[in-house]
Amino acid sequence: MPPEPDRELATFAAELETDAIPDRVRDRVGLTVADTLGAIVAGSTDDAVGALARRWTDGVSGGATVIGADGGETVPPLAALCNGAAGTVLELDEGHRFAAGHPAIHVLPALLADAEIGYGDSDAFVRSFVAGYEVAVRTARALGTLQSGYHPHGVWGAVGGAAAVARSRELDPETTRSAMAIAANYAQHTRFEAATEGATVRNAYAGMSNLAALVAADQAEAGFGGLRNGVARHLEHAAAGDVDESALTAGLGDRWEIEHGYFKIHAACRYTHPALDAVAALEAEVDPSAVESVRVETYPAAARLTEPRPRNQLQAKFSIPFAVATALLRGDSGPPAFTDEAITPEAIALAERVTVAVDDEFAARAPEQRGARVTVETADGRRSHEVAAPRGGEHNPFEEARLEAKFRDLVAPVIGADRAATLWERARTPAPPRVLCTLASR
């Protein structure tokens, strides 16, 4: 019988037990859950996200919490969509460079919504989250580079979300496999241009994946069958080359993908981060008013982000010229640096003096290392700084205290300082989903 990697991966997810997860991985789960909850709570204050949350919670019951500013409850798929969108909007949720996307925000909202109403305990939550994260990243690895124009958000994430929900419900391996295949059937044909052109539908890509994950798990449990080898067959059209199905199971149970993710403190696309780290190293030496030109040399994927005149917050987060300009002007690259109000004539004028180019050495190192060199020309000379890999990843990790400070800065304005401190502490364990959802809502 020929090998069936998707069956093996589904069996791993369905049968994963907490005692098989190393302590260091459990600790990383707590950190990832806490960081992702912080992004969701803070992102819930976005106008569009808030309006959608109010529409779907007004007079509605359903037991699943819409996290953050407006609170309320609704049915799990809609709560998962709202929370997934909230966690995306600030561009501060964790990611994985080999997935070229953000696994946690494609898994956590669906799992929280389902496990909250099912009164799932902490151990079940941990193993379900790990199962979903593993499936999501391994699916992304199998696809490899996507077809030109695709955005990774919304393509492979529902497969991981469905696996997480299936594990939480203790579905058997074959039903889990069907849930994964059905979820792959619901992959979105997302466009990267939505981000680079500021079309905010992009902020809902991960949310829609979480909704699809719950629907897929419901269908599989109800008896709907997925296409045989459905993960690869449904998603192959999004892949630029052949789907490498061996990546679904390579190192399974030995290499834990969650350990290879990254965390963010710059509120912008990860592709901007090497340049922003370089700017942070230079900003004390540079008077923004004296800048004549800035040259950013980086790897090819990042070098696409060249629009100097963003029309809104989303497009600003996907523009290296604007990111560099706003960071130089403000000495900061957190959420306030990328609001609509931050897109000032002064910032645009400086962004128009920023050029972006591919550097062959950086291109050769990617994706293992994603670096950049920033050179600033002023009337009194030239200053340059090179970053081999951005902060927050395996090569240059943050201290936990830095991530906790980020969390409190994001969450305290929404739910209060005391509650934010408690949420961090309970998420780091992590506590059962019902506890986390209650703490994370105002």
CSV table of C-alpha atoms in Angstrom, one decimal:
chain,number,residue,atom,x,y,z
A,1,MET,CA,0.0,0.0,0.0
A,2,PRO,CA,1.5,3.4,-0.9
A,3,PRO,CA,2.4,5.7,1.9
A,4,GLU,CA,-0.4,8.2,3.0
A,5,PRO,CA,1.3,11.1,4.7
A,6,ASP,CA,-2.0,12.9,5.4
A,7,ARG,CA,-3.3,9.8,7.2
A,8,GLU,CA,-0.1,9.6,9.3
A,9,LEU,CA,-0.4,13.2,10.2
A,10,ALA,CA,-4.1,13.0,11.1
A,11,THR,CA,-3.3,10.0,13.3
A,12,PHE,CA,-0.6,11.9,15.0
A,13,ALA,CA,-3.0,14.8,15.7
A,14,ALA,CA,-5.8,12.6,16.8
A,15,GLU,CA,-3.7,10.5,19.2
A,16,LEU,CA,-1.3,13.1,20.6
A,17,GLU,CA,-1.3,13.0,24.4
A,18,THR,CA,0.0,15.7,26.7
A,19,ASP,CA,2.7,13.5,28.2
A,20,ALA,CA,4.2,13.1,24.7
A,21,ILE,CA,4.8,16.9,24.5
A,22,PRO,CA,8.2,17.9,26.0
A,23,ASP,CA,8.1,20.5,28.8
A,24,ARG,CA,10.0,23.0,26.7
A,25,VAL,CA,7.2,22.8,24.0
A,26,ARG,CA,4.5,23.1,26.6
A,27,ASP,CA,6.2,26.3,27.8
A,28,ARG,CA,6.3,27.6,24.3
A,29,VAL,CA,2.6,26.9,23.9
A,30,GLY,CA,1.9,29.1,26.9
A,31,LEU,CA,4.0,31.9,25.5
A,32,THR,CA,2.4,31.6,22.1
A,33,VAL,CA,-1.1,31.6,23.5
A,34,ALA,CA,-0.4,34.6,25.7
A,35,ASP,CA,1.2,36.6,22.9
A,36,THR,CA,-1.7,35.7,20.5
A,37,LEU,CA,-4.3,36.6,23.0
A,38,GLY,CA,-2.6,40.0,23.4
A,39,ALA,CA,-2.9,40.6,19.7
A,40,ILE,CA,-6.6,39.6,19.7
A,41,VAL,CA,-7.5,41.8,22.7
A,42,ALA,CA,-5.7,44.9,21.2
A,43,GLY,CA,-7.0,44.3,17.7
A,44,SER,CA,-10.6,44.1,18.9
A,45,THR,CA,-10.5,47.9,19.2
A,46,ASP,CA,-10.3,48.2,15.4
A,47,ASP,CA,-13.3,50.0,14.1
A,48,ALA,CA,-14.3,47.4,11.5
A,49,VAL,CA,-13.6,44.5,13.8
A,50,GLY,CA,-15.6,46.1,16.5
A,51,ALA,CA,-18.6,46.8,14.2
A,52,LEU,CA,-18.6,43.2,13.0
A,53,ALA,CA,-18.4,41.9,16.6
A,54,ARG,CA,-21.4,44.1,17.7
A,55,ARG,CA,-23.4,43.0,14.7
A,56,TRP,CA,-22.9,39.3,15.5
A,57,THR,CA,-23.3,39.5,19.3
A,58,ASP,CA,-26.3,41.9,19.5
A,59,GLY,CA,-29.2,39.8,20.9
A,60,VAL,CA,-27.3,36.6,20.0
A,61,SER,CA,-26.4,33.7,22.4
A,62,GLY,CA,-24.2,30.8,21.5
A,63,GLY,CA,-21.7,30.5,24.3
A,64,ALA,CA,-18.6,31.5,22.4
A,65,THR,CA,-16.8,34.7,23.6
A,66,VAL,CA,-15.9,37.5,21.2
A,67,ILE,CA,-12.7,38.6,22.9
A,68,GLY,CA,-11.7,42.1,23.8
A,69,ALA,CA,-13.3,45.6,23.7
A,70,ASP,CA,-16.9,44.8,23.0
A,71,GLY,CA,-17.1,41.3,24.5
A,72,GLY,CA,-20.4,39.5,24.1
A,73,GLU,CA,-21.0,36.0,22.8
A,74,THR,CA,-22.2,34.4,19.7
A,75,VAL,CA,-22.0,31.0,17.9
A,76,PRO,CA,-18.5,29.5,17.7
A,77,PRO,CA,-17.9,30.0,14.0
A,78,LEU,CA,-18.7,33.7,14.2
A,79,ALA,CA,-16.7,34.2,17.4
A,80,ALA,CA,-13.7,32.5,15.7
A,81,LEU,CA,-14.0,34.7,12.7
A,82,CYS,CA,-14.1,37.9,14.8
A,83,ASN,CA,-11.3,36.8,17.1
A,84,GLY,CA,-9.2,35.7,14.1
A,85,ALA,CA,-9.6,39.1,12.4
A,86,ALA,CA,-8.9,41.0,15.7
A,87,GLY,CA,-5.6,39.0,16.1
A,88,THR,CA,-4.5,39.9,12.5
A,89,VAL,CA,-5.3,43.6,12.2
A,90,LEU,CA,-2.3,45.0,14.2
A,91,GLU,CA,0.3,42.7,12.5
A,92,LEU,CA,1.6,41.8,15.9
A,93,ASP,CA,0.7,38.1,16.1
A,94,GLU,CA,3.4,35.4,16.0
A,95,GLY,CA,4.6,33.7,12.8
A,96,HIS,CA,6.7,31.0,11.3
A,97,ARG,CA,9.3,31.7,8.6
A,98,PHE,CA,9.1,28.3,7.0
A,99,ALA,CA,5.3,28.5,6.8
A,100,ALA,CA,5.7,32.1,5.5
A,101,GLY,CA,2.7,32.9,7.6
A,102,HIS,CA,1.1,33.0,11.0
A,103,PRO,CA,0.0,29.6,12.3
A,104,ALA,CA,-1.3,30.5,15.8
A,105,ILE,CA,-3.9,32.9,14.6
A,106,HIS,CA,-5.2,30.3,12.2
A,107,VAL,CA,-5.6,27.7,15.0
A,108,LEU,CA,-6.3,29.5,18.4
A,109,PRO,CA,-9.6,31.3,17.7
A,110,ALA,CA,-11.3,28.1,16.4
A,111,LEU,CA,-9.9,26.0,19.3
A,112,LEU,CA,-10.9,28.6,21.9
A,113,ALA,CA,-14.4,28.9,20.6
A,114,ASP,CA,-15.0,25.2,20.5
A,115,ALA,CA,-13.2,24.3,23.8
A,116,GLU,CA,-14.8,27.1,25.7
A,117,ILE,CA,-18.3,25.8,25.1
A,118,GLY,CA,-17.1,22.2,25.7
A,119,TYR,CA,-15.5,23.2,29.0
A,120,GLY,CA,-12.1,21.8,27.9
A,121,ASP,CA,-9.4,21.5,30.5
A,122,SER,CA,-5.8,22.8,30.3
A,123,ASP,CA,-4.2,19.5,29.2
A,124,ALA,CA,-6.7,19.0,26.4
A,125,PHE,CA,-6.2,22.6,25.3
A,126,VAL,CA,-2.4,22.2,25.1
A,127,ARG,CA,-2.4,19.0,23.1
A,128,SER,CA,-5.1,20.3,20.8
A,129,PHE,CA,-3.2,23.5,20.2
A,130,VAL,CA,0.0,21.6,19.5
A,131,ALA,CA,-1.8,19.2,17.1
A,132,GLY,CA,-3.3,22.1,15.2
A,133,TYR,CA,0.0,24.1,15.0
A,134,GLU,CA,1.9,21.1,13.8
A,135,VAL,CA,-0.7,20.3,11.1
A,136,ALA,CA,-0.8,23.9,10.0
A,137,VAL,CA,2.9,24.4,9.6
A,138,ARG,CA,3.5,21.0,8.0
A,139,THR,CA,0.8,21.7,5.5
A,140,ALA,CA,2.4,25.0,4.7
A,141,ARG,CA,5.8,23.3,4.3
A,142,ALA,CA,4.3,20.7,2.0
A,143,LEU,CA,3.0,23.5,-0.3
A,144,GLY,CA,6.3,25.4,-0.3
A,145,THR,CA,6.3,28.6,-2.3
A,146,LEU,CA,2.8,29.6,-3.3
A,147,GLN,CA,1.7,30.7,-6.7
A,148,SER,CA,2.5,34.3,-7.6
A,149,GLY,CA,0.1,36.6,-5.9
A,150,TYR,CA,-1.2,34.3,-3.2
A,151,HIS,CA,-1.2,35.5,0.4
A,152,PRO,CA,-0.4,32.6,2.9
A,153,HIS,CA,-3.2,33.8,5.2
A,154,GLY,CA,-6.3,31.7,4.5
A,155,VAL,CA,-4.7,29.1,2.3
A,156,TRP,CA,-3.4,26.3,4.7
A,157,GLY,CA,-4.5,27.5,8.1
A,158,ALA,CA,-8.0,25.9,8.2
A,159,VAL,CA,-6.4,22.5,8.0
A,160,GLY,CA,-4.5,23.1,11.2
A,161,GLY,CA,-7.6,24.7,12.9
A,162,ALA,CA,-9.7,21.7,11.9
A,163,ALA,CA,-7.1,19.3,13.4
A,164,ALA,CA,-7.0,21.3,16.6
A,165,VAL,CA,-10.8,21.2,17.0
A,166,ALA,CA,-10.9,17.5,16.1
A,167,ARG,CA,-8.3,16.7,18.8
A,168,SER,CA,-10.3,18.8,21.3
A,169,ARG,CA,-13.4,16.7,20.5
A,170,GLU,CA,-11.4,13.5,20.7
A,171,LEU,CA,-12.4,12.5,17.1
A,172,ASP,CA,-10.8,9.3,15.8
A,173,PRO,CA,-7.9,9.4,13.2
A,174,GLU,CA,-10.2,8.8,10.1
A,175,THR,CA,-12.7,11.5,11.2
A,176,THR,CA,-9.8,13.9,11.9
A,177,ARG,CA,-8.4,13.1,8.4
A,178,SER,CA,-11.8,13.9,6.9
A,179,ALA,CA,-11.9,17.2,8.8
A,180,MET,CA,-8.5,18.2,7.5
A,181,ALA,CA,-9.5,17.3,3.9
A,182,ILE,CA,-12.8,19.2,4.2
A,183,ALA,CA,-11.0,22.2,5.6
A,184,ALA,CA,-8.5,22.1,2.7
A,185,ASN,CA,-11.5,22.2,0.4
A,186,TYR,CA,-12.4,25.6,2.0
A,187,ALA,CA,-9.0,27.2,1.3
A,188,GLN,CA,-9.3,30.8,0.2
A,189,HIS,CA,-7.8,32.1,-3.0
A,190,THR,CA,-6.3,35.0,-1.1
A,191,ARG,CA,-4.3,37.8,-2.8
A,192,PHE,CA,-1.2,39.4,-1.4
A,193,GLU,CA,-2.2,42.6,-3.2
A,194,ALA,CA,-5.0,43.0,-0.7
A,195,ALA,CA,-2.3,43.8,1.9
A,196,THR,CA,-0.1,45.9,-0.3
A,197,GLU,CA,-3.0,47.9,-1.7
A,198,GLY,CA,-4.7,48.3,1.7
A,199,ALA,CA,-7.9,46.2,1.0
A,200,THR,CA,-8.9,45.4,4.6
A,201,VAL,CA,-10.7,42.2,3.6
A,202,ARG,CA,-7.2,40.8,4.1
A,203,ASN,CA,-7.6,41.2,7.9
A,204,ALA,CA,-10.4,38.6,7.8
A,205,TYR,CA,-8.4,35.9,6.0
A,206,ALA,CA,-7.4,34.1,9.2
A,207,GLY,CA,-10.8,34.6,10.7
A,208,MET,CA,-12.4,32.9,7.7
A,209,SER,CA,-10.0,30.1,8.1
A,210,ASN,CA,-11.0,29.6,11.7
A,211,LEU,CA,-14.7,29.6,10.7
A,212,ALA,CA,-14.0,27.0,8.0
A,213,ALA,CA,-12.1,24.9,10.5
A,214,LEU,CA,-15.1,24.7,12.8
A,215,VAL,CA,-17.4,23.9,9.9
A,216,ALA,CA,-15.1,21.2,8.6
A,217,ALA,CA,-14.9,19.5,12.0
A,218,ASP,CA,-18.7,19.7,12.4
A,219,GLN,CA,-19.1,18.2,8.9
A,220,ALA,CA,-16.6,15.4,9.5
A,221,GLU,CA,-18.2,14.5,12.9
A,222,ALA,CA,-21.7,14.5,11.2
A,223,GLY,CA,-20.5,12.0,8.7
A,224,PHE,CA,-19.4,14.0,5.7
A,225,GLY,CA,-16.4,12.5,4.0
A,226,GLY,CA,-13.3,14.3,2.8
A,227,LEU,CA,-11.6,13.7,-0.5
A,228,ARG,CA,-8.9,11.0,-0.3
A,229,ASN,CA,-5.5,12.7,0.1
A,230,GLY,CA,-7.6,15.8,0.2
A,231,VAL,CA,-5.0,18.1,1.8
A,232,ALA,CA,-2.6,17.8,-1.1
A,233,ARG,CA,-5.2,17.6,-3.8
A,234,HIS,CA,-7.3,20.6,-2.8
A,235,LEU,CA,-4.3,22.8,-2.1
A,236,GLU,CA,-2.0,21.8,-5.0
A,237,HIS,CA,-3.4,24.6,-7.1
A,238,ALA,CA,-2.1,27.2,-4.7
A,239,ALA,CA,1.5,25.8,-4.8
A,240,ALA,CA,4.0,27.1,-7.2
A,241,GLY,CA,5.5,23.7,-7.6
A,242,ASP,CA,4.7,20.1,-6.7
A,243,VAL,CA,3.3,19.5,-3.2
A,244,ASP,CA,6.0,17.7,-1.1
A,245,GLU,CA,3.8,15.4,0.9
A,246,SER,CA,6.8,14.0,2.8
A,247,ALA,CA,7.0,17.4,4.6
A,248,LEU,CA,3.7,16.5,6.3
A,249,THR,CA,5.4,13.9,8.4
A,250,ALA,CA,9.2,14.7,8.3
A,251,GLY,CA,10.5,14.6,11.9
A,252,LEU,CA,7.0,14.1,13.3
A,253,GLY,CA,7.1,13.9,17.0
A,254,ASP,CA,10.8,14.9,17.1
A,255,ARG,CA,10.8,18.3,15.5
A,256,TRP,CA,8.1,20.5,17.1
A,257,GLU,CA,7.3,23.3,14.7
A,258,ILE,CA,6.1,25.7,17.4
A,259,GLU,CA,9.7,26.0,18.6
A,260,HIS,CA,10.7,27.5,15.3
A,261,GLY,CA,8.2,30.3,15.3
A,262,TYR,CA,8.9,34.0,15.9
A,263,PHE,CA,7.4,36.8,17.9
A,264,LYS,CA,6.9,40.4,16.8
A,265,ILE,CA,7.3,43.9,18.4
A,266,HIS,CA,7.2,45.9,15.1
A,267,ALA,CA,3.5,46.4,14.2
A,268,ALA,CA,4.1,45.6,10.5
A,269,CYS,CA,4.6,42.8,8.1
A,270,ARG,CA,7.5,40.5,9.1
A,271,TYR,CA,9.3,41.4,5.8
A,272,THR,CA,9.8,44.9,7.1
A,273,HIS,CA,11.4,43.8,10.4
A,274,PRO,CA,15.1,43.4,9.4
A,275,ALA,CA,15.0,47.0,8.0
A,276,LEU,CA,13.2,48.3,11.1
A,277,ASP,CA,15.7,46.6,13.4
A,278,ALA,CA,18.5,48.3,11.4
A,279,VAL,CA,16.7,51.7,11.7
A,280,ALA,CA,16.4,51.1,15.5
A,281,ALA,CA,20.2,50.7,15.6
A,282,LEU,CA,20.7,53.9,13.6
A,283,GLU,CA,18.0,56.3,14.9
A,284,ALA,CA,20.0,57.8,17.8
A,285,GLU,CA,22.6,58.9,15.2
A,286,VAL,CA,20.2,60.3,12.6
A,287,ASP,CA,18.2,63.5,12.6
A,288,PRO,CA,15.1,62.7,10.4
A,289,SER,CA,15.0,66.3,9.1
A,290,ALA,CA,18.5,66.0,7.7
A,291,VAL,CA,17.9,62.7,5.8
A,292,GLU,CA,18.6,63.1,2.1
A,293,SER,CA,18.0,59.5,1.1
A,294,VAL,CA,17.7,56.0,2.6
A,295,ARG,CA,18.6,52.8,0.8
A,296,VAL,CA,17.3,49.4,2.0
A,297,GLU,CA,18.8,46.2,0.6
A,298,THR,CA,17.1,43.0,1.5
A,299,TYR,CA,15.8,39.7,0.2
A,300,PRO,CA,13.3,39.4,-2.7
A,301,ALA,CA,10.0,38.8,-0.9
A,302,ALA,CA,10.7,41.9,1.2
A,303,ALA,CA,11.8,44.0,-1.7
A,304,ARG,CA,8.3,43.9,-3.1
A,305,LEU,CA,7.0,46.2,-0.4
A,306,THR,CA,7.8,49.5,-2.0
A,307,GLU,CA,4.7,51.7,-2.0
A,308,PRO,CA,5.8,55.0,-0.3
A,309,ARG,CA,2.3,56.6,-0.1
A,310,PRO,CA,0.0,54.2,1.8
A,311,ARG,CA,-3.7,55.0,1.8
A,312,ASN,CA,-4.4,53.4,5.2
A,313,GLN,CA,-3.0,51.5,8.1
A,314,LEU,CA,-2.9,48.1,6.4
A,315,GLN,CA,-1.0,49.4,3.4
A,316,ALA,CA,1.4,51.3,5.7
A,317,LYS,CA,2.2,48.0,7.4
A,318,PHE,CA,3.2,46.5,4.1
A,319,SER,CA,5.4,49.3,2.9
A,320,ILE,CA,9.2,49.3,3.7
A,321,PRO,CA,9.5,53.0,2.7
A,322,PHE,CA,6.8,54.1,5.0
A,323,ALA,CA,7.9,51.7,7.9
A,324,VAL,CA,11.4,53.1,7.7
A,325,ALA,CA,10.1,56.7,7.6
A,326,THR,CA,7.7,56.4,10.4
A,327,ALA,CA,10.2,54.7,12.6
A,328,LEU,CA,12.8,57.4,11.9
A,329,LEU,CA,10.3,60.1,12.7
A,330,ARG,CA,8.8,58.6,15.8
A,331,GLY,CA,11.7,56.5,17.2
A,332,ASP,CA,9.1,53.7,17.5
A,333,SER,CA,7.5,51.1,15.4
A,334,GLY,CA,4.5,50.0,17.6
A,335,PRO,CA,0.9,50.3,16.6
A,336,PRO,CA,0.7,54.2,16.8
A,337,ALA,CA,3.4,54.4,14.1
A,338,PHE,CA,1.1,52.8,11.5
A,339,THR,CA,-2.3,54.3,12.2
A,340,ASP,CA,-4.1,56.3,9.6
A,341,GLU,CA,-3.2,59.4,11.6
A,342,ALA,CA,0.5,58.5,11.3
A,343,ILE,CA,0.3,58.8,7.5
A,344,THR,CA,1.2,62.4,7.5
A,345,PRO,CA,2.7,64.6,4.7
A,346,GLU,CA,6.0,64.6,6.6
A,347,ALA,CA,6.1,60.8,6.8
A,348,ILE,CA,5.2,60.4,3.1
A,349,ALA,CA,7.8,62.9,2.1
A,350,LEU,CA,10.5,60.9,4.0
A,351,ALA,CA,9.1,57.6,2.6
A,352,GLU,CA,9.5,58.9,-0.9
A,353,ARG,CA,13.3,59.3,-0.2
A,354,VAL,CA,13.5,55.5,0.6
A,355,THR,CA,14.5,53.1,-2.1
A,356,VAL,CA,14.4,49.3,-1.8
A,357,ALA,CA,16.5,46.8,-3.7
A,358,VAL,CA,17.3,43.1,-3.7
A,359,ASP,CA,20.7,42.2,-2.3
A,360,ASP,CA,22.1,38.9,-3.7
A,361,GLU,CA,23.7,37.8,-0.4
A,362,PHE,CA,20.5,38.3,1.5
A,363,ALA,CA,18.5,36.5,-1.2
A,364,ALA,CA,20.9,33.5,-1.0
A,365,ARG,CA,20.4,33.3,2.8
A,366,ALA,CA,16.6,33.4,2.8
A,367,PRO,CA,14.5,31.8,4.2
A,368,GLU,CA,17.0,30.5,6.8
A,369,GLN,CA,17.9,34.1,7.5
A,370,ARG,CA,16.0,37.1,6.4
A,371,GLY,CA,18.2,40.2,6.6
A,372,ALA,CA,18.5,43.8,5.5
A,373,ARG,CA,21.0,46.6,5.3
A,374,VAL,CA,19.9,50.2,5.8
A,375,THR,CA,22.1,53.1,4.6
A,376,VAL,CA,21.1,56.6,5.5
A,377,GLU,CA,22.6,59.6,3.7
A,378,THR,CA,22.5,63.0,5.4
A,379,ALA,CA,24.3,66.3,4.7
A,380,ASP,CA,27.0,65.3,7.1
A,381,GLY,CA,27.7,61.8,6.0
A,382,ARG,CA,26.5,58.2,5.5
A,383,ARG,CA,25.5,55.7,8.2
A,384,SER,CA,24.7,52.1,7.6
A,385,HIS,CA,23.6,49.1,9.6
A,386,GLU,CA,23.1,45.5,8.6
A,387,VAL,CA,20.8,42.9,10.3
A,388,ALA,CA,21.4,39.2,9.5
A,389,ALA,CA,18.0,38.1,10.9
A,390,PRO,CA,15.2,40.1,12.6
A,391,ARG,CA,14.6,40.0,16.4
A,392,GLY,CA,12.1,37.6,17.7
A,393,GLY,CA,13.1,34.4,15.9
A,394,GLU,CA,15.3,31.5,16.6
A,395,HIS,CA,18.5,33.4,15.7
A,396,ASN,CA,17.7,36.4,17.8
A,397,PRO,CA,14.9,35.7,20.4
A,398,PHE,CA,13.3,38.1,22.7
A,399,GLU,CA,13.6,37.7,26.5
A,400,GLU,CA,10.2,36.8,27.9
A,401,ALA,CA,10.1,40.1,29.9
A,402,ARG,CA,10.1,41.9,26.5
A,403,LEU,CA,7.1,39.9,25.3
A,404,GLU,CA,5.3,40.4,28.6
A,405,ALA,CA,5.8,44.2,28.4
A,406,LYS,CA,4.4,44.1,24.8
A,407,PHE,CA,1.4,42.2,26.1
A,408,ARG,CA,0.7,44.6,28.9
A,409,ASP,CA,1.1,47.6,26.6
A,410,LEU,CA,-1.4,46.1,24.2
A,411,VAL,CA,-3.9,44.7,26.7
A,412,ALA,CA,-4.1,47.0,29.7
A,413,PRO,CA,-5.7,49.9,27.7
A,414,VAL,CA,-8.5,47.6,26.8
A,415,ILE,CA,-9.3,45.5,29.9
A,416,GLY,CA,-7.3,47.3,32.6
A,417,ALA,CA,-3.8,46.8,34.0
A,418,ASP,CA,-4.8,44.3,36.8
A,419,ARG,CA,-6.8,42.1,34.5
A,420,ALA,CA,-4.1,42.2,31.9
A,421,ALA,CA,-1.5,41.0,34.5
A,422,THR,CA,-3.8,38.2,35.5
A,423,LEU,CA,-4.5,37.2,31.9
A,424,TRP,CA,-0.8,37.0,31.1
A,425,GLU,CA,-0.2,34.8,34.2
A,426,ARG,CA,-3.1,32.4,33.4
A,427,ALA,CA,-2.3,32.3,29.6
A,428,ARG,CA,1.3,31.3,30.3
A,429,THR,CA,0.2,28.1,32.0
A,430,PRO,CA,-2.1,28.0,30.0
A,431,ALA,CA,-5.4,28.0,31.9
A,432,PRO,CA,-8.5,26.3,30.4
A,433,PRO,CA,-10.1,28.1,27.5
A,434,ARG,CA,-13.2,29.3,29.4
A,435,VAL,CA,-11.0,31.0,32.0
A,436,LEU,CA,-8.9,32.7,29.3
A,437,CYS,CA,-12.0,33.9,27.3
A,438,THR,CA,-13.6,35.3,30.4
A,439,LEU,CA,-10.4,37.2,31.4
A,440,ALA,CA,-9.8,38.5,27.9
A,441,SER,CA,-13.2,40.2,27.6
A,442,ARG,CA,-14.3,43.5,29.0
